[in-house]
Amino acid sequence: MSEQSEELRREKVRVIPIGQIDDFPEHPFLVKDDENMEQLIRSIELNGVLNPLIARKKEGERFELISGHRRKHACEKLGVEQIPVIVRDLSRDEAIIEMVDSNLQREHILPSEKARAFKMKMDAMRRQGKRTDLTSSPLGTKLRTDEIVAQEAGESRNQVQRYVRLNELTPELLEFVDEGKIGMRPAVELSYLQEEEMRDLVDYIDTEGTFPSHAQTIRMRELSREGRLDTDTINEIMGEAKGNQKVRIKIPLERIQRYFPDGTTEKQMEDMIVKALAMYRQRQREDRDAR
């Protein structure tokens, strides 16, 4: 049994109606109805809630959930009316820090979740003045807030700073980061653009289906700082072929559709065009050999 599990076991567990427990405000970690949730639901249905949730007392008879949002959601899906909860006496900022720390133990965490969580924790620690009461050595060297967060999360300070910068992105760009279509370093560069510039870039991506390289995002950030980044400049930068980008030829569908029978799919058209080009190339070779 882990040290944390042993500590939970020693704390008093209360059984509380699920309707009296509110989710944590602006909870940065998503609760998804995915395959993992289905497994959790089956586990709770079979074994009950093995690990109690953690909450803090609010006014009246209500409680604020700190840890256990997925378990609470699974219980709601099952129609469970009461759940085991450990109630702790925590301030708002103490609750934020514990909420972030407990949820960072998850196996799969999106960049957007870490971005919001790290910022919430750092803001809470600064309000507490926590950076002034911790030291990194016997000599008493003060640690920065982001260094403390990084150490506790098992990340580098620079990486924590990168995650926090992601909060400056528009929701569309942040979603591209979550989907792995834009890398961390390009995303950080884009976070320094003006909101309108980001939206122009999203429009280009939606139209053309291509994403910026790190080098392209560096150029955009520099031009934005100089006040010289506009729609035309973004289109010009994005229109340049990246080093690892294959050249794509676009032919308007109306130009070639008349050469195919009705009902031919675009994939079938592509296959037939490639086959026709192969035959054309073979004919050219035969003509050269005959000369």
PDB file of C-alpha atoms in Angstrom:
ATOM      1  CA  MET A   1       0.000   0.000   0.000  1.00  0.00           C
ATOM      2  CA  SER A   2       1.411   3.390  -0.990  1.00  0.00           C
ATOM      3  CA  GLU A   3       2.086   6.148   1.548  1.00  0.00           C
ATOM      4  CA  GLN A   4      -0.797   8.190   0.091  1.00  0.00           C
ATOM      5  CA  SER A   5      -3.204   5.222   0.270  1.00  0.00           C
ATOM      6  CA  GLU A   6      -2.151   4.563   3.879  1.00  0.00           C
ATOM      7  CA  GLU A   7      -2.827   8.213   4.746  1.00  0.00           C
ATOM      8  CA  LEU A   8      -6.269   8.056   3.126  1.00  0.00           C
ATOM      9  CA  ARG A   9      -7.057   4.883   5.062  1.00  0.00           C
ATOM     10  CA  ARG A  10      -6.283   6.612   8.366  1.00  0.00           C
ATOM     11  CA  GLU A  11      -8.526   9.591   7.599  1.00  0.00           C
ATOM     12  CA  LYS A  12     -12.192   9.454   8.519  1.00  0.00           C
ATOM     13  CA  VAL A  13     -14.408   8.567   5.570  1.00  0.00           C
ATOM     14  CA  ARG A  14     -17.928   9.998   5.420  1.00  0.00           C
ATOM     15  CA  VAL A  15     -20.788   8.841   3.224  1.00  0.00           C
ATOM     16  CA  ILE A  16     -22.286  11.889   1.504  1.00  0.00           C
ATOM     17  CA  PRO A  17     -25.221  12.224  -0.935  1.00  0.00           C
ATOM     18  CA  ILE A  18     -23.734  12.731  -4.390  1.00  0.00           C
ATOM     19  CA  GLY A  19     -26.144  15.604  -5.047  1.00  0.00           C
ATOM     20  CA  GLN A  20     -24.443  17.673  -2.326  1.00  0.00           C
ATOM     21  CA  ILE A  21     -21.015  17.509  -3.974  1.00  0.00           C
ATOM     22  CA  ASP A  22     -20.141  20.242  -6.486  1.00  0.00           C
ATOM     23  CA  ASP A  23     -17.374  19.907  -9.069  1.00  0.00           C
ATOM     24  CA  PHE A  24     -14.297  22.047  -8.546  1.00  0.00           C
ATOM     25  CA  PRO A  25     -14.763  25.450 -10.269  1.00  0.00           C
ATOM     26  CA  GLU A  26     -12.793  25.723 -13.525  1.00  0.00           C
ATOM     27  CA  HIS A  27     -11.542  22.170 -13.092  1.00  0.00           C
ATOM     28  CA  PRO A  28      -8.726  21.912 -15.682  1.00  0.00           C
ATOM     29  CA  PHE A  29      -8.888  18.156 -16.218  1.00  0.00           C
ATOM     30  CA  LEU A  30     -11.445  16.798 -18.672  1.00  0.00           C
ATOM     31  CA  VAL A  31     -13.881  14.058 -17.709  1.00  0.00           C
ATOM     32  CA  LYS A  32     -14.586  12.057 -20.864  1.00  0.00           C
ATOM     33  CA  ASP A  33     -17.120   9.373 -21.656  1.00  0.00           C
ATOM     34  CA  ASP A  34     -14.490   7.182 -23.285  1.00  0.00           C
ATOM     35  CA  GLU A  35     -13.292   3.582 -23.002  1.00  0.00           C
ATOM     36  CA  ASN A  36     -11.456   4.290 -19.734  1.00  0.00           C
ATOM     37  CA  MET A  37     -14.657   5.721 -18.259  1.00  0.00           C
ATOM     38  CA  GLU A  38     -16.557   2.593 -19.312  1.00  0.00           C
ATOM     39  CA  GLN A  39     -13.964   0.474 -17.513  1.00  0.00           C
ATOM     40  CA  LEU A  40     -14.278   2.629 -14.396  1.00  0.00           C
ATOM     41  CA  ILE A  41     -18.059   2.345 -14.502  1.00  0.00           C
ATOM     42  CA  ARG A  42     -17.837  -1.464 -14.740  1.00  0.00           C
ATOM     43  CA  SER A  43     -15.349  -1.545 -11.855  1.00  0.00           C
ATOM     44  CA  ILE A  44     -17.554   0.581  -9.586  1.00  0.00           C
ATOM     45  CA  GLU A  45     -20.621  -1.417 -10.568  1.00  0.00           C
ATOM     46  CA  LEU A  46     -18.820  -4.603  -9.550  1.00  0.00           C
ATOM     47  CA  ASN A  47     -16.748  -3.488  -6.561  1.00  0.00           C
ATOM     48  CA  GLY A  48     -18.114  -0.100  -5.485  1.00  0.00           C
ATOM     49  CA  VAL A  49     -15.935   2.986  -4.939  1.00  0.00           C
ATOM     50  CA  LEU A  50     -12.701   1.544  -3.549  1.00  0.00           C
ATOM     51  CA  ASN A  51     -10.888   4.878  -3.057  1.00  0.00           C
ATOM     52  CA  PRO A  52     -12.886   7.635  -1.354  1.00  0.00           C
ATOM     53  CA  LEU A  53     -13.204  11.027  -3.013  1.00  0.00           C
ATOM     54  CA  ILE A  54     -11.654  14.113  -1.411  1.00  0.00           C
ATOM     55  CA  ALA A  55     -13.662  17.284  -0.873  1.00  0.00           C
ATOM     56  CA  ARG A  56     -13.778  20.387   1.273  1.00  0.00           C
ATOM     57  CA  LYS A  57     -16.748  21.817   3.172  1.00  0.00           C
ATOM     58  CA  LYS A  58     -18.653  24.737   1.691  1.00  0.00           C
ATOM     59  CA  GLU A  59     -21.439  26.821   3.180  1.00  0.00           C
ATOM     60  CA  GLY A  60     -24.562  24.997   4.209  1.00  0.00           C
ATOM     61  CA  GLU A  61     -24.649  21.303   3.453  1.00  0.00           C
ATOM     62  CA  ARG A  62     -22.592  21.426   0.274  1.00  0.00           C
ATOM     63  CA  PHE A  63     -19.115  20.191  -0.519  1.00  0.00           C
ATOM     64  CA  GLU A  64     -16.549  21.081  -3.196  1.00  0.00           C
ATOM     65  CA  LEU A  65     -14.867  18.141  -4.921  1.00  0.00           C
ATOM     66  CA  ILE A  66     -11.057  18.212  -4.978  1.00  0.00           C
ATOM     67  CA  SER A  67     -10.142  14.733  -6.170  1.00  0.00           C
ATOM     68  CA  GLY A  68     -12.381  12.122  -7.775  1.00  0.00           C
ATOM     69  CA  HIS A  69     -14.234  13.858 -10.615  1.00  0.00           C
ATOM     70  CA  ARG A  70     -14.075  10.735 -12.807  1.00  0.00           C
ATOM     71  CA  ARG A  71     -15.321   8.505  -9.989  1.00  0.00           C
ATOM     72  CA  LYS A  72     -18.162  10.954  -9.243  1.00  0.00           C
ATOM     73  CA  HIS A  73     -19.149  11.022 -12.935  1.00  0.00           C
ATOM     74  CA  ALA A  74     -19.123   7.213 -13.098  1.00  0.00           C
ATOM     75  CA  CYS A  75     -21.339   7.036 -10.014  1.00  0.00           C
ATOM     76  CA  GLU A  76     -23.757   9.529 -11.554  1.00  0.00           C
ATOM     77  CA  LYS A  77     -23.963   7.368 -14.682  1.00  0.00           C
ATOM     78  CA  LEU A  78     -24.752   4.361 -12.498  1.00  0.00           C
ATOM     79  CA  GLY A  79     -27.353   6.229 -10.460  1.00  0.00           C
ATOM     80  CA  VAL A  80     -25.380   5.874  -7.208  1.00  0.00           C
ATOM     81  CA  GLU A  81     -26.888   8.192  -4.609  1.00  0.00           C
ATOM     82  CA  GLN A  82     -24.199   8.207  -1.884  1.00  0.00           C
ATOM     83  CA  ILE A  83     -20.425   8.002  -2.138  1.00  0.00           C
ATOM     84  CA  PRO A  84     -17.525   7.747   0.337  1.00  0.00           C
ATOM     85  CA  VAL A  85     -15.715  11.069   0.824  1.00  0.00           C
ATOM     86  CA  ILE A  86     -12.847  12.360   2.931  1.00  0.00           C
ATOM     87  CA  VAL A  87     -13.605  15.961   3.923  1.00  0.00           C
ATOM     88  CA  ARG A  88     -10.583  18.184   4.542  1.00  0.00           C
ATOM     89  CA  ASP A  89     -10.396  21.644   6.036  1.00  0.00           C
ATOM     90  CA  LEU A  90      -8.667  23.529   3.228  1.00  0.00           C
ATOM     91  CA  SER A  91      -8.544  27.129   2.054  1.00  0.00           C
ATOM     92  CA  ARG A  92      -9.373  27.912  -1.559  1.00  0.00           C
ATOM     93  CA  ASP A  93      -5.697  28.054  -2.569  1.00  0.00           C
ATOM     94  CA  GLU A  94      -4.798  24.930  -0.608  1.00  0.00           C
ATOM     95  CA  ALA A  95      -7.655  23.147  -2.396  1.00  0.00           C
ATOM     96  CA  ILE A  96      -6.359  24.269  -5.810  1.00  0.00           C
ATOM     97  CA  ILE A  97      -2.878  22.942  -5.067  1.00  0.00           C
ATOM     98  CA  GLU A  98      -4.186  19.596  -3.818  1.00  0.00           C
ATOM     99  CA  MET A  99      -6.617  19.308  -6.737  1.00  0.00           C
ATOM    100  CA  VAL A 100      -3.808  19.830  -9.272  1.00  0.00           C
ATOM    101  CA  ASP A 101      -1.355  17.508  -7.519  1.00  0.00           C
ATOM    102  CA  SER A 102      -3.864  14.669  -7.202  1.00  0.00           C
ATOM    103  CA  ASN A 103      -4.954  14.871 -10.838  1.00  0.00           C
ATOM    104  CA  LEU A 104      -1.416  15.077 -12.244  1.00  0.00           C
ATOM    105  CA  GLN A 105      -1.091  11.420 -11.274  1.00  0.00           C
ATOM    106  CA  ARG A 106      -3.281  10.461 -14.229  1.00  0.00           C
ATOM    107  CA  GLU A 107      -1.635   8.405 -16.957  1.00  0.00           C
ATOM    108  CA  HIS A 108      -2.845  10.430 -19.934  1.00  0.00           C
ATOM    109  CA  ILE A 109      -2.974  14.222 -19.607  1.00  0.00           C
ATOM    110  CA  LEU A 110      -3.495  16.618 -22.513  1.00  0.00           C
ATOM    111  CA  PRO A 111      -1.190  19.624 -22.985  1.00  0.00           C
ATOM    112  CA  SER A 112      -4.182  21.945 -22.467  1.00  0.00           C
ATOM    113  CA  GLU A 113      -4.947  20.256 -19.127  1.00  0.00           C
ATOM    114  CA  LYS A 114      -1.362  20.676 -17.912  1.00  0.00           C
ATOM    115  CA  ALA A 115      -1.359  24.278 -19.154  1.00  0.00           C
ATOM    116  CA  ARG A 116      -4.405  25.222 -17.103  1.00  0.00           C
ATOM    117  CA  ALA A 117      -3.392  23.128 -14.086  1.00  0.00           C
ATOM    118  CA  PHE A 118       0.150  24.500 -13.812  1.00  0.00           C
ATOM    119  CA  LYS A 119      -1.106  28.080 -14.089  1.00  0.00           C
ATOM    120  CA  MET A 120      -3.782  27.524 -11.429  1.00  0.00           C
ATOM    121  CA  LYS A 121      -1.240  25.994  -9.041  1.00  0.00           C
ATOM    122  CA  MET A 122       1.366  28.713  -9.611  1.00  0.00           C
ATOM    123  CA  ASP A 123      -1.209  31.461  -9.083  1.00  0.00           C
ATOM    124  CA  ALA A 124      -2.402  29.795  -5.869  1.00  0.00           C
ATOM    125  CA  MET A 125       1.164  29.417  -4.564  1.00  0.00           C
ATOM    126  CA  ARG A 126       1.958  33.054  -5.296  1.00  0.00           C
ATOM    127  CA  ARG A 127      -1.155  34.174  -3.434  1.00  0.00           C
ATOM    128  CA  GLN A 128      -0.003  32.082  -0.486  1.00  0.00           C
ATOM    129  CA  GLY A 129       3.496  33.546  -0.657  1.00  0.00           C
ATOM    130  CA  LYS A 130       4.745  29.980  -0.801  1.00  0.00           C
ATOM    131  CA  ARG A 131       7.857  30.815  -2.830  1.00  0.00           C
ATOM    132  CA  THR A 132       9.324  32.636   0.198  1.00  0.00           C
ATOM    133  CA  ASP A 133       9.147  29.724   2.630  1.00  0.00           C
ATOM    134  CA  LEU A 134      10.870  26.990   0.614  1.00  0.00           C
ATOM    135  CA  THR A 135      14.562  26.548   0.015  1.00  0.00           C
ATOM    136  CA  SER A 136      16.531  24.377  -2.386  1.00  0.00           C
ATOM    137  CA  SER A 137      19.647  23.886  -0.252  1.00  0.00           C
ATOM    138  CA  PRO A 138      20.934  24.099   3.337  1.00  0.00           C
ATOM    139  CA  LEU A 139      22.239  27.543   2.428  1.00  0.00           C
ATOM    140  CA  GLY A 140      18.686  28.783   2.038  1.00  0.00           C
ATOM    141  CA  THR A 141      18.596  29.535  -1.694  1.00  0.00           C
ATOM    142  CA  LYS A 142      15.059  30.625  -2.569  1.00  0.00           C
ATOM    143  CA  LEU A 143      13.194  28.582  -5.204  1.00  0.00           C
ATOM    144  CA  ARG A 144      11.040  30.246  -7.846  1.00  0.00           C
ATOM    145  CA  THR A 145       7.392  29.233  -7.959  1.00  0.00           C
ATOM    146  CA  ASP A 146       7.774  27.593 -11.370  1.00  0.00           C
ATOM    147  CA  GLU A 147      10.780  25.628 -10.070  1.00  0.00           C
ATOM    148  CA  ILE A 148       8.721  24.265  -7.188  1.00  0.00           C
ATOM    149  CA  VAL A 149       5.874  23.294  -9.519  1.00  0.00           C
ATOM    150  CA  ALA A 150       8.353  21.675 -11.912  1.00  0.00           C
ATOM    151  CA  GLN A 151      10.039  19.626  -9.183  1.00  0.00           C
ATOM    152  CA  GLU A 152       6.733  18.410  -7.770  1.00  0.00           C
ATOM    153  CA  ALA A 153       5.425  17.506 -11.241  1.00  0.00           C
ATOM    154  CA  GLY A 154       8.624  15.821 -12.424  1.00  0.00           C
ATOM    155  CA  GLU A 155       9.069  18.367 -15.238  1.00  0.00           C
ATOM    156  CA  SER A 156      11.815  20.860 -16.054  1.00  0.00           C
ATOM    157  CA  ARG A 157      11.214  24.514 -15.200  1.00  0.00           C
ATOM    158  CA  ASN A 158      11.426  25.441 -18.887  1.00  0.00           C
ATOM    159  CA  GLN A 159       8.807  22.837 -19.760  1.00  0.00           C
ATOM    160  CA  VAL A 160       6.425  24.152 -17.097  1.00  0.00           C
ATOM    161  CA  GLN A 161       6.886  27.656 -18.502  1.00  0.00           C
ATOM    162  CA  ARG A 162       6.078  26.334 -21.992  1.00  0.00           C
ATOM    163  CA  TYR A 163       2.891  24.712 -20.739  1.00  0.00           C
ATOM    164  CA  VAL A 164       1.782  27.922 -19.019  1.00  0.00           C
ATOM    165  CA  ARG A 165       2.349  29.885 -22.261  1.00  0.00           C
ATOM    166  CA  LEU A 166      -0.187  27.613 -23.998  1.00  0.00           C
ATOM    167  CA  ASN A 167      -2.936  29.402 -22.066  1.00  0.00           C
ATOM    168  CA  GLU A 168      -2.390  32.397 -24.386  1.00  0.00           C
ATOM    169  CA  LEU A 169      -3.432  30.410 -27.480  1.00  0.00           C
ATOM    170  CA  THR A 170      -6.898  30.616 -29.000  1.00  0.00           C
ATOM    171  CA  PRO A 171      -9.061  27.543 -28.298  1.00  0.00           C
ATOM    172  CA  GLU A 172      -8.641  26.362 -31.906  1.00  0.00           C
ATOM    173  CA  LEU A 173      -4.835  26.416 -31.773  1.00  0.00           C
ATOM    174  CA  LEU A 174      -4.816  24.783 -28.338  1.00  0.00           C
ATOM    175  CA  GLU A 175      -6.978  21.985 -29.727  1.00  0.00           C
ATOM    176  CA  PHE A 176      -4.430  21.451 -32.525  1.00  0.00           C
ATOM    177  CA  VAL A 177      -1.756  21.068 -29.828  1.00  0.00           C
ATOM    178  CA  ASP A 178      -3.886  18.493 -27.978  1.00  0.00           C
ATOM    179  CA  GLU A 179      -4.335  16.592 -31.242  1.00  0.00           C
ATOM    180  CA  GLY A 180      -0.579  16.563 -31.873  1.00  0.00           C
ATOM    181  CA  LYS A 181      -0.900  18.624 -35.056  1.00  0.00           C
ATOM    182  CA  ILE A 182       1.175  21.498 -33.629  1.00  0.00           C
ATOM    183  CA  GLY A 183       4.209  20.728 -31.473  1.00  0.00           C
ATOM    184  CA  MET A 184       5.020  22.312 -28.135  1.00  0.00           C
ATOM    185  CA  ARG A 185       7.787  24.651 -29.324  1.00  0.00           C
ATOM    186  CA  PRO A 186       5.859  25.978 -32.372  1.00  0.00           C
ATOM    187  CA  ALA A 187       2.837  26.444 -30.092  1.00  0.00           C
ATOM    188  CA  VAL A 188       4.870  28.527 -27.637  1.00  0.00           C
ATOM    189  CA  GLU A 189       6.029  30.797 -30.483  1.00  0.00           C
ATOM    190  CA  LEU A 190       2.421  31.215 -31.646  1.00  0.00           C
ATOM    191  CA  SER A 191       1.327  32.117 -28.105  1.00  0.00           C
ATOM    192  CA  TYR A 192       3.056  35.489 -28.541  1.00  0.00           C
ATOM    193  CA  LEU A 193       0.914  36.464 -31.555  1.00  0.00           C
ATOM    194  CA  GLN A 194      -2.020  38.841 -31.262  1.00  0.00           C
ATOM    195  CA  GLU A 195      -5.415  37.128 -31.084  1.00  0.00           C
ATOM    196  CA  GLU A 196      -6.428  38.379 -34.541  1.00  0.00           C
ATOM    197  CA  GLU A 197      -3.176  37.041 -35.991  1.00  0.00           C
ATOM    198  CA  MET A 198      -3.866  33.645 -34.441  1.00  0.00           C
ATOM    199  CA  ARG A 199      -7.341  33.639 -35.955  1.00  0.00           C
ATOM    200  CA  ASP A 200      -5.913  34.461 -39.400  1.00  0.00           C
ATOM    201  CA  LEU A 201      -3.568  31.495 -39.017  1.00  0.00           C
ATOM    202  CA  VAL A 202      -6.451  29.212 -37.990  1.00  0.00           C
ATOM    203  CA  ASP A 203      -8.373  30.344 -41.093  1.00  0.00           C
ATOM    204  CA  TYR A 204      -5.400  29.373 -43.269  1.00  0.00           C
ATOM    205  CA  ILE A 205      -5.067  25.981 -41.564  1.00  0.00           C
ATOM    206  CA  ASP A 206      -8.792  25.283 -41.964  1.00  0.00           C
ATOM    207  CA  THR A 207      -8.619  26.172 -45.663  1.00  0.00           C
ATOM    208  CA  GLU A 208      -5.347  24.527 -46.648  1.00  0.00           C
ATOM    209  CA  GLY A 209      -5.039  21.737 -44.097  1.00  0.00           C
ATOM    210  CA  THR A 210      -1.342  22.436 -43.399  1.00  0.00           C
ATOM    211  CA  PHE A 211       0.285  23.346 -40.100  1.00  0.00           C
ATOM    212  CA  PRO A 212       3.250  25.645 -39.416  1.00  0.00           C
ATOM    213  CA  SER A 213       6.763  24.385 -38.773  1.00  0.00           C
ATOM    214  CA  HIS A 214       8.838  25.647 -35.861  1.00  0.00           C
ATOM    215  CA  ALA A 215      10.845  27.889 -38.204  1.00  0.00           C
ATOM    216  CA  GLN A 216       7.665  29.394 -39.640  1.00  0.00           C
ATOM    217  CA  THR A 217       6.257  30.150 -36.191  1.00  0.00           C
ATOM    218  CA  ILE A 218       9.517  31.879 -35.216  1.00  0.00           C
ATOM    219  CA  ARG A 219       9.196  34.152 -38.270  1.00  0.00           C
ATOM    220  CA  MET A 220       5.563  34.903 -37.432  1.00  0.00           C
ATOM    221  CA  ARG A 221       6.458  35.835 -33.860  1.00  0.00           C
ATOM    222  CA  GLU A 222       9.240  38.176 -35.044  1.00  0.00           C
ATOM    223  CA  LEU A 223       6.969  39.881 -37.585  1.00  0.00           C
ATOM    224  CA  SER A 224       4.187  40.184 -35.010  1.00  0.00           C
ATOM    225  CA  ARG A 225       6.579  41.879 -32.566  1.00  0.00           C
ATOM    226  CA  GLU A 226       7.499  44.324 -35.332  1.00  0.00           C
ATOM    227  CA  GLY A 227       3.837  44.947 -36.163  1.00  0.00           C
ATOM    228  CA  ARG A 228       4.279  43.537 -39.681  1.00  0.00           C
ATOM    229  CA  LEU A 229       2.261  40.326 -39.492  1.00  0.00           C
ATOM    230  CA  ASP A 230      -1.024  40.392 -41.407  1.00  0.00           C
ATOM    231  CA  THR A 231      -3.175  37.956 -43.353  1.00  0.00           C
ATOM    232  CA  ASP A 232      -1.105  38.243 -46.540  1.00  0.00           C
ATOM    233  CA  THR A 233       2.163  37.707 -44.676  1.00  0.00           C
ATOM    234  CA  ILE A 234       0.779  34.653 -42.871  1.00  0.00           C
ATOM    235  CA  ASN A 235      -0.404  33.203 -46.187  1.00  0.00           C
ATOM    236  CA  GLU A 236       3.001  33.882 -47.750  1.00  0.00           C
ATOM    237  CA  ILE A 237       4.901  32.211 -44.906  1.00  0.00           C
ATOM    238  CA  MET A 238       2.553  29.237 -44.763  1.00  0.00           C
ATOM    239  CA  GLY A 239       2.654  28.851 -48.548  1.00  0.00           C
ATOM    240  CA  GLU A 240       6.366  28.106 -48.467  1.00  0.00           C
ATOM    241  CA  ALA A 241       7.123  24.392 -48.634  1.00  0.00           C
ATOM    242  CA  LYS A 242       8.652  23.056 -45.432  1.00  0.00           C
ATOM    243  CA  GLY A 243      11.764  20.930 -45.619  1.00  0.00           C
ATOM    244  CA  ASN A 244       9.901  17.703 -44.847  1.00  0.00           C
ATOM    245  CA  GLN A 245       6.711  18.638 -46.661  1.00  0.00           C
ATOM    246  CA  LYS A 246       5.785  16.833 -49.866  1.00  0.00           C
ATOM    247  CA  VAL A 247       4.628  18.900 -52.816  1.00  0.00           C
ATOM    248  CA  ARG A 248       0.887  18.560 -53.386  1.00  0.00           C
ATOM    249  CA  ILE A 249      -0.802  19.207 -56.709  1.00  0.00           C
ATOM    250  CA  LYS A 250      -4.361  20.482 -56.585  1.00  0.00           C
ATOM    251  CA  ILE A 251      -6.668  20.156 -59.592  1.00  0.00           C
ATOM    252  CA  PRO A 252     -10.203  21.593 -59.430  1.00  0.00           C
ATOM    253  CA  LEU A 253     -12.691  18.720 -59.498  1.00  0.00           C
ATOM    254  CA  GLU A 254     -14.764  20.327 -62.261  1.00  0.00           C
ATOM    255  CA  ARG A 255     -11.766  20.170 -64.645  1.00  0.00           C
ATOM    256  CA  ILE A 256     -11.481  16.387 -64.520  1.00  0.00           C
ATOM    257  CA  GLN A 257     -14.921  15.159 -63.450  1.00  0.00           C
ATOM    258  CA  ARG A 258     -16.204  14.953 -67.053  1.00  0.00           C
ATOM    259  CA  TYR A 259     -13.612  12.279 -67.856  1.00  0.00           C
ATOM    260  CA  PHE A 260     -15.111   9.821 -65.355  1.00  0.00           C
ATOM    261  CA  PRO A 261     -18.425   7.974 -65.136  1.00  0.00           C
ATOM    262  CA  ASP A 262     -21.088   9.361 -62.796  1.00  0.00           C
ATOM    263  CA  GLY A 263     -20.691   8.145 -59.242  1.00  0.00           C
ATOM    264  CA  THR A 264     -16.886   7.811 -59.395  1.00  0.00           C
ATOM    265  CA  THR A 265     -15.399   8.676 -56.006  1.00  0.00           C
ATOM    266  CA  GLU A 266     -12.431  11.023 -55.589  1.00  0.00           C
ATOM    267  CA  LYS A 267     -10.267   8.078 -54.491  1.00  0.00           C
ATOM    268  CA  GLN A 268     -11.237   6.140 -57.616  1.00  0.00           C
ATOM    269  CA  MET A 269     -10.429   9.202 -59.743  1.00  0.00           C
ATOM    270  CA  GLU A 270      -7.018   9.505 -58.089  1.00  0.00           C
ATOM    271  CA  ASP A 271      -6.259   5.813 -58.730  1.00  0.00           C
ATOM    272  CA  MET A 272      -7.316   6.066 -62.378  1.00  0.00           C
ATOM    273  CA  ILE A 273      -5.233   9.225 -62.930  1.00  0.00           C
ATOM    274  CA  VAL A 274      -2.139   7.539 -61.459  1.00  0.00           C
ATOM    275  CA  LYS A 275      -2.745   4.480 -63.643  1.00  0.00           C
ATOM    276  CA  ALA A 276      -3.183   6.668 -66.745  1.00  0.00           C
ATOM    277  CA  LEU A 277       0.047   8.537 -65.990  1.00  0.00           C
ATOM    278  CA  ALA A 278       1.895   5.234 -65.582  1.00  0.00           C
ATOM    279  CA  MET A 279       0.600   4.103 -68.990  1.00  0.00           C
ATOM    280  CA  TYR A 280       1.575   7.471 -70.512  1.00  0.00           C
ATOM    281  CA  ARG A 281       5.089   7.186 -69.113  1.00  0.00           C
ATOM    282  CA  GLN A 282       5.424   3.633 -70.437  1.00  0.00           C
ATOM    283  CA  ARG A 283       4.299   4.793 -73.910  1.00  0.00           C
ATOM    284  CA  GLN A 284       6.948   7.554 -73.849  1.00  0.00           C
ATOM    285  CA  ARG A 285       9.647   5.014 -73.039  1.00  0.00           C
ATOM    286  CA  GLU A 286       8.488   2.759 -75.886  1.00  0.00           C
ATOM    287  CA  ASP A 287       8.543   5.681 -78.304  1.00  0.00           C
ATOM    288  CA  ARG A 288      12.125   6.581 -77.276  1.00  0.00           C
ATOM    289  CA  ASP A 289      13.257   2.997 -77.677  1.00  0.00           C
ATOM    290  CA  ALA A 290      11.718   2.802 -81.167  1.00  0.00           C
ATOM    291  CA  ARG A 291      13.700   5.784 -82.441  1.00  0.00           C
TER     292      ARG A 291
END
